[in-house]
Amino acid sequence: MSENYSERAWYLQCSADDVAERGVLVGDRGRVLLAAELMADARILNEDRGLTTATGTWNGTPITVSAFGMGAAIAAVVLHELTALGLRSVVRLGTALAVGEAKLGDFVVADSALRGESTSGTYVPDGYPAAPDLDLTVALRDAAQRTERRTVVGMIASYDGFYSELFAHPTMPSSHTVDLDRLVQHGVVGLDMESSAVLAVGRALGVRTGVLCLASVDGRDHRKLAEDERTTAERDLLIAGFDALCATGADHLTPRKGATS
């Protein structure tokens, strides 16, 4: 990668001076704008390609929040660029389909993830675990529970095909859809498109990672969380994530040799 990369990220269009050691990855750019309202001294760093990014402070601690849209591939791009600019501790604060023990409206903390997406395979070999940092995961669980919202800890399964694998569409054969019963038997409590990539890629880059999701859709009957409840829950989601990041701090890990070059 060219030497001037450290001066300005290719897609995020920001520099190392703009990015905090602690960060949040979200899908919806609207969640970045909400985060900017919650944080102090927040400033928008980028809007290009919808990858809205902002840095502010939470109880005096700098935090960068960046949106990636949808899917593991672009989530990894955003994570990689932030890591190259100095990110050392990151949480995915997103949404997931609730299955198994998790119910609509719950918070889901990932203690592991099933790598059904393909992006992580471009960073790590088959069999490599999608595992979060333990301290950050405990902090996420504790912060989520302080919101008084029901919190479930378990495995999240991530896949690339929303309308083919996760959410059967009439135009697609049902044989492509994941076997929910089998996943639940193996301890899966949530389905999404990004968590396993964030965990595996982050670990490969030497970054402390964690995942906290709002179960905004029922994985079986596809009921959605009511809009007013979702708005309140997403605010709680951001606050819990910020609190967890501040409780654990940015750790001493540095990217592995060659990870960002």
XYZ file of C-alpha atoms in Angstrom:
261
model
C 0.000 0.000 0.000
C 1.354 3.459 -0.830
C 3.156 5.442 1.851
C 0.704 8.352 1.608
C -2.107 6.056 2.820
C -1.341 7.085 6.397
C -2.146 10.682 5.416
C -5.671 9.995 4.149
C -7.827 6.864 3.963
C -8.849 5.813 0.455
C -12.622 5.581 1.062
C -13.188 7.237 4.438
C -11.338 10.373 3.312
C -9.933 11.122 6.758
C -6.507 11.065 8.387
C -4.956 9.477 11.450
C -5.433 12.741 13.356
C -9.201 12.405 12.821
C -9.584 8.841 14.125
C -9.777 7.774 17.771
C -8.283 4.591 19.235
C -11.795 3.462 20.144
C -14.417 3.029 17.454
C -17.920 1.896 16.563
C -19.073 0.264 13.324
C -22.729 0.646 12.349
C -24.665 -0.194 9.217
C -27.125 2.690 9.080
C -25.562 6.111 8.481
C -28.475 7.561 10.481
C -26.996 5.862 13.517
C -23.800 7.865 13.004
C -25.831 11.066 13.061
C -27.556 9.929 16.249
C -24.166 9.104 17.763
C -22.954 12.588 16.840
C -25.912 14.041 18.738
C -25.084 11.950 21.796
C -21.347 12.652 21.844
C -19.706 15.927 22.791
C -17.664 17.971 20.304
C -18.678 15.660 17.453
C -17.650 16.451 13.900
C -18.547 14.680 10.667
C -15.407 13.479 8.878
C -16.837 11.853 5.775
C -20.076 11.439 3.800
C -18.616 9.993 0.587
C -20.295 6.786 -0.693
C -22.586 6.845 2.342
C -19.695 5.840 4.617
C -20.628 8.545 7.086
C -17.989 8.872 9.806
C -17.809 11.088 12.883
C -15.496 11.548 15.834
C -16.549 12.978 19.185
C -16.110 12.294 22.885
C -18.094 10.257 25.383
C -17.448 11.238 29.007
C -14.214 12.793 27.798
C -13.047 9.768 25.785
C -12.598 10.158 21.997
C -14.656 7.715 19.894
C -14.999 7.397 16.114
C -18.269 6.073 14.671
C -18.393 4.905 11.060
C -21.175 3.533 8.845
C -20.562 0.821 6.258
C -24.056 0.280 4.868
C -24.756 -3.442 4.483
C -22.629 -6.547 4.082
C -19.367 -8.002 5.302
C -17.233 -6.847 2.384
C -17.614 -3.109 2.954
C -17.623 -3.564 6.749
C -14.145 -5.064 6.392
C -13.005 -2.183 4.171
C -14.096 0.371 6.771
C -12.563 -1.631 9.624
C -9.290 -2.044 7.730
C -9.010 1.662 6.941
C -9.783 2.704 10.500
C -7.212 0.222 11.803
C -4.578 1.624 9.450
C -5.333 5.072 10.879
C -4.872 4.000 14.495
C -8.061 2.269 15.661
C -7.290 -0.268 18.405
C -10.645 -1.216 19.951
C -13.952 -1.473 18.082
C -17.506 -2.668 18.596
C -20.131 -3.445 15.999
C -23.421 -1.925 17.134
C -25.979 -3.215 14.668
C -29.189 -5.124 14.123
C -29.837 -8.831 13.809
C -32.613 -11.329 13.175
C -33.643 -12.965 16.442
C -33.710 -16.779 16.631
C -33.582 -19.334 19.416
C -33.356 -17.782 22.869
C -33.350 -14.217 21.522
C -36.656 -12.447 21.040
C -37.731 -9.344 19.171
C -36.419 -6.248 20.962
C -33.644 -8.029 22.877
C -30.009 -7.038 22.901
C -27.708 -9.776 21.610
C -24.065 -9.919 22.693
C -21.903 -12.175 20.530
C -19.660 -14.565 22.423
C -18.673 -16.032 19.026
C -19.848 -16.017 15.426
C -20.335 -18.570 12.676
C -18.465 -17.558 9.518
C -21.084 -18.047 6.809
C -19.917 -14.964 4.899
C -16.980 -15.073 2.498
C -15.136 -11.831 3.248
C -13.328 -13.090 6.344
C -11.888 -15.897 4.217
C -9.850 -13.324 2.300
C -8.050 -12.460 5.558
C -7.869 -15.731 7.476
C -7.888 -19.472 6.691
C -10.786 -21.901 7.021
C -11.301 -22.882 10.636
C -10.049 -19.550 11.971
C -12.361 -18.482 14.821
C -14.629 -15.463 14.732
C -14.144 -14.684 18.397
C -14.476 -11.357 20.241
C -12.209 -9.915 22.895
C -13.268 -11.322 26.276
C -12.968 -8.133 28.325
C -14.833 -6.070 25.756
C -17.563 -8.707 25.510
C -18.091 -8.722 29.267
C -18.207 -4.925 29.248
C -20.800 -4.984 26.442
C -22.932 -7.483 28.358
C -22.771 -5.419 31.546
C -23.517 -2.150 29.749
C -26.422 -3.713 27.840
C -27.922 -5.066 31.042
C -27.752 -1.621 32.643
C -30.232 -0.413 30.010
C -32.762 -2.825 31.584
C -33.392 -4.265 28.135
C -33.403 -8.075 28.033
C -29.911 -9.182 27.016
C -28.936 -12.536 25.493
C -25.351 -13.739 25.109
C -24.662 -16.298 22.400
C -23.521 -17.070 18.875
C -24.368 -14.939 15.847
C -24.316 -16.527 12.382
C -23.361 -14.239 9.494
C -24.185 -14.814 5.817
C -23.873 -12.888 2.560
C -27.247 -13.622 0.976
C -30.059 -11.688 2.614
C -32.825 -12.689 0.192
C -31.321 -16.082 -0.571
C -29.993 -17.358 2.767
C -31.525 -15.295 5.580
C -34.836 -13.968 4.360
C -36.432 -16.276 1.800
C -37.780 -14.261 -1.113
C -40.524 -15.593 -3.436
C -38.142 -15.329 -6.383
C -35.570 -17.616 -4.740
C -35.780 -21.386 -4.153
C -36.282 -22.154 -0.473
C -33.466 -24.707 -0.623
C -30.989 -21.811 -0.407
C -32.313 -20.625 2.956
C -30.347 -21.481 6.091
C -31.702 -24.233 8.341
C -32.842 -22.236 11.365
C -33.628 -25.279 13.485
C -30.146 -26.659 13.015
C -28.525 -23.304 13.780
C -30.573 -22.939 16.965
C -29.568 -26.454 18.041
C -25.966 -25.308 17.793
C -26.556 -22.257 19.982
C -27.182 -19.509 17.429
C -29.306 -16.643 18.780
C -28.980 -14.103 15.983
C -28.449 -13.830 12.231
C -26.807 -10.982 10.352
C -24.450 -10.228 7.469
C -21.377 -8.742 9.144
C -20.533 -9.818 12.701
C -18.317 -12.807 11.920
C -16.292 -10.733 9.469
C -15.802 -7.921 11.978
C -14.611 -10.380 14.624
C -12.320 -12.462 12.405
C -10.883 -9.580 10.390
C -10.413 -7.453 13.490
C -8.525 -10.237 15.222
C -6.373 -10.758 12.131
C -5.507 -7.050 12.138
C -4.690 -7.074 15.853
C -7.732 -5.056 16.955
C -9.838 -5.686 20.059
C -13.394 -6.393 18.819
C -16.867 -6.970 20.191
C -20.455 -7.173 18.905
C -23.708 -5.924 20.400
C -26.843 -6.109 18.244
C -30.464 -5.141 18.602
C -32.822 -7.957 17.586
C -34.929 -5.764 15.312
C -36.554 -8.545 13.245
C -37.932 -11.947 14.214
C -35.982 -14.514 12.226
C -38.942 -16.849 11.739
C -42.031 -14.733 11.087
C -40.151 -11.570 10.015
C -42.024 -9.243 12.353
C -40.230 -5.904 12.766
C -39.725 -3.887 15.901
C -42.123 -0.940 16.017
C -40.467 2.260 14.798
C -40.776 4.154 18.086
C -39.372 1.239 20.076
C -36.532 0.784 17.599
C -35.596 4.473 17.889
C -35.363 4.185 21.677
C -33.500 0.882 21.466
C -30.891 2.227 19.025
C -30.168 5.093 21.388
C -29.689 2.555 24.210
C -27.501 0.491 21.867
C -25.110 3.373 21.210
C -24.908 4.381 24.858
C -24.145 0.802 25.927
C -21.454 0.512 23.259
C -19.850 3.803 24.245
C -19.856 2.818 27.921
C -18.263 -0.557 27.141
C -15.510 0.983 25.035
C -14.681 3.463 27.770
C -14.743 0.773 30.471
C -12.195 -1.432 28.727
C -10.135 1.198 26.956
C -7.990 0.779 23.895
C -5.530 -2.036 24.411
C -1.857 -2.362 23.597
C -2.266 -4.610 20.548
C -0.772 -3.429 17.279
C -1.603 -4.730 13.799
C 0.275 -7.857 12.833
C 3.197 -7.358 10.492
C 1.886 -6.872 6.990
C -1.760 -6.524 8.043
C -2.130 -2.964 6.773
C 0.721 -2.727 4.311
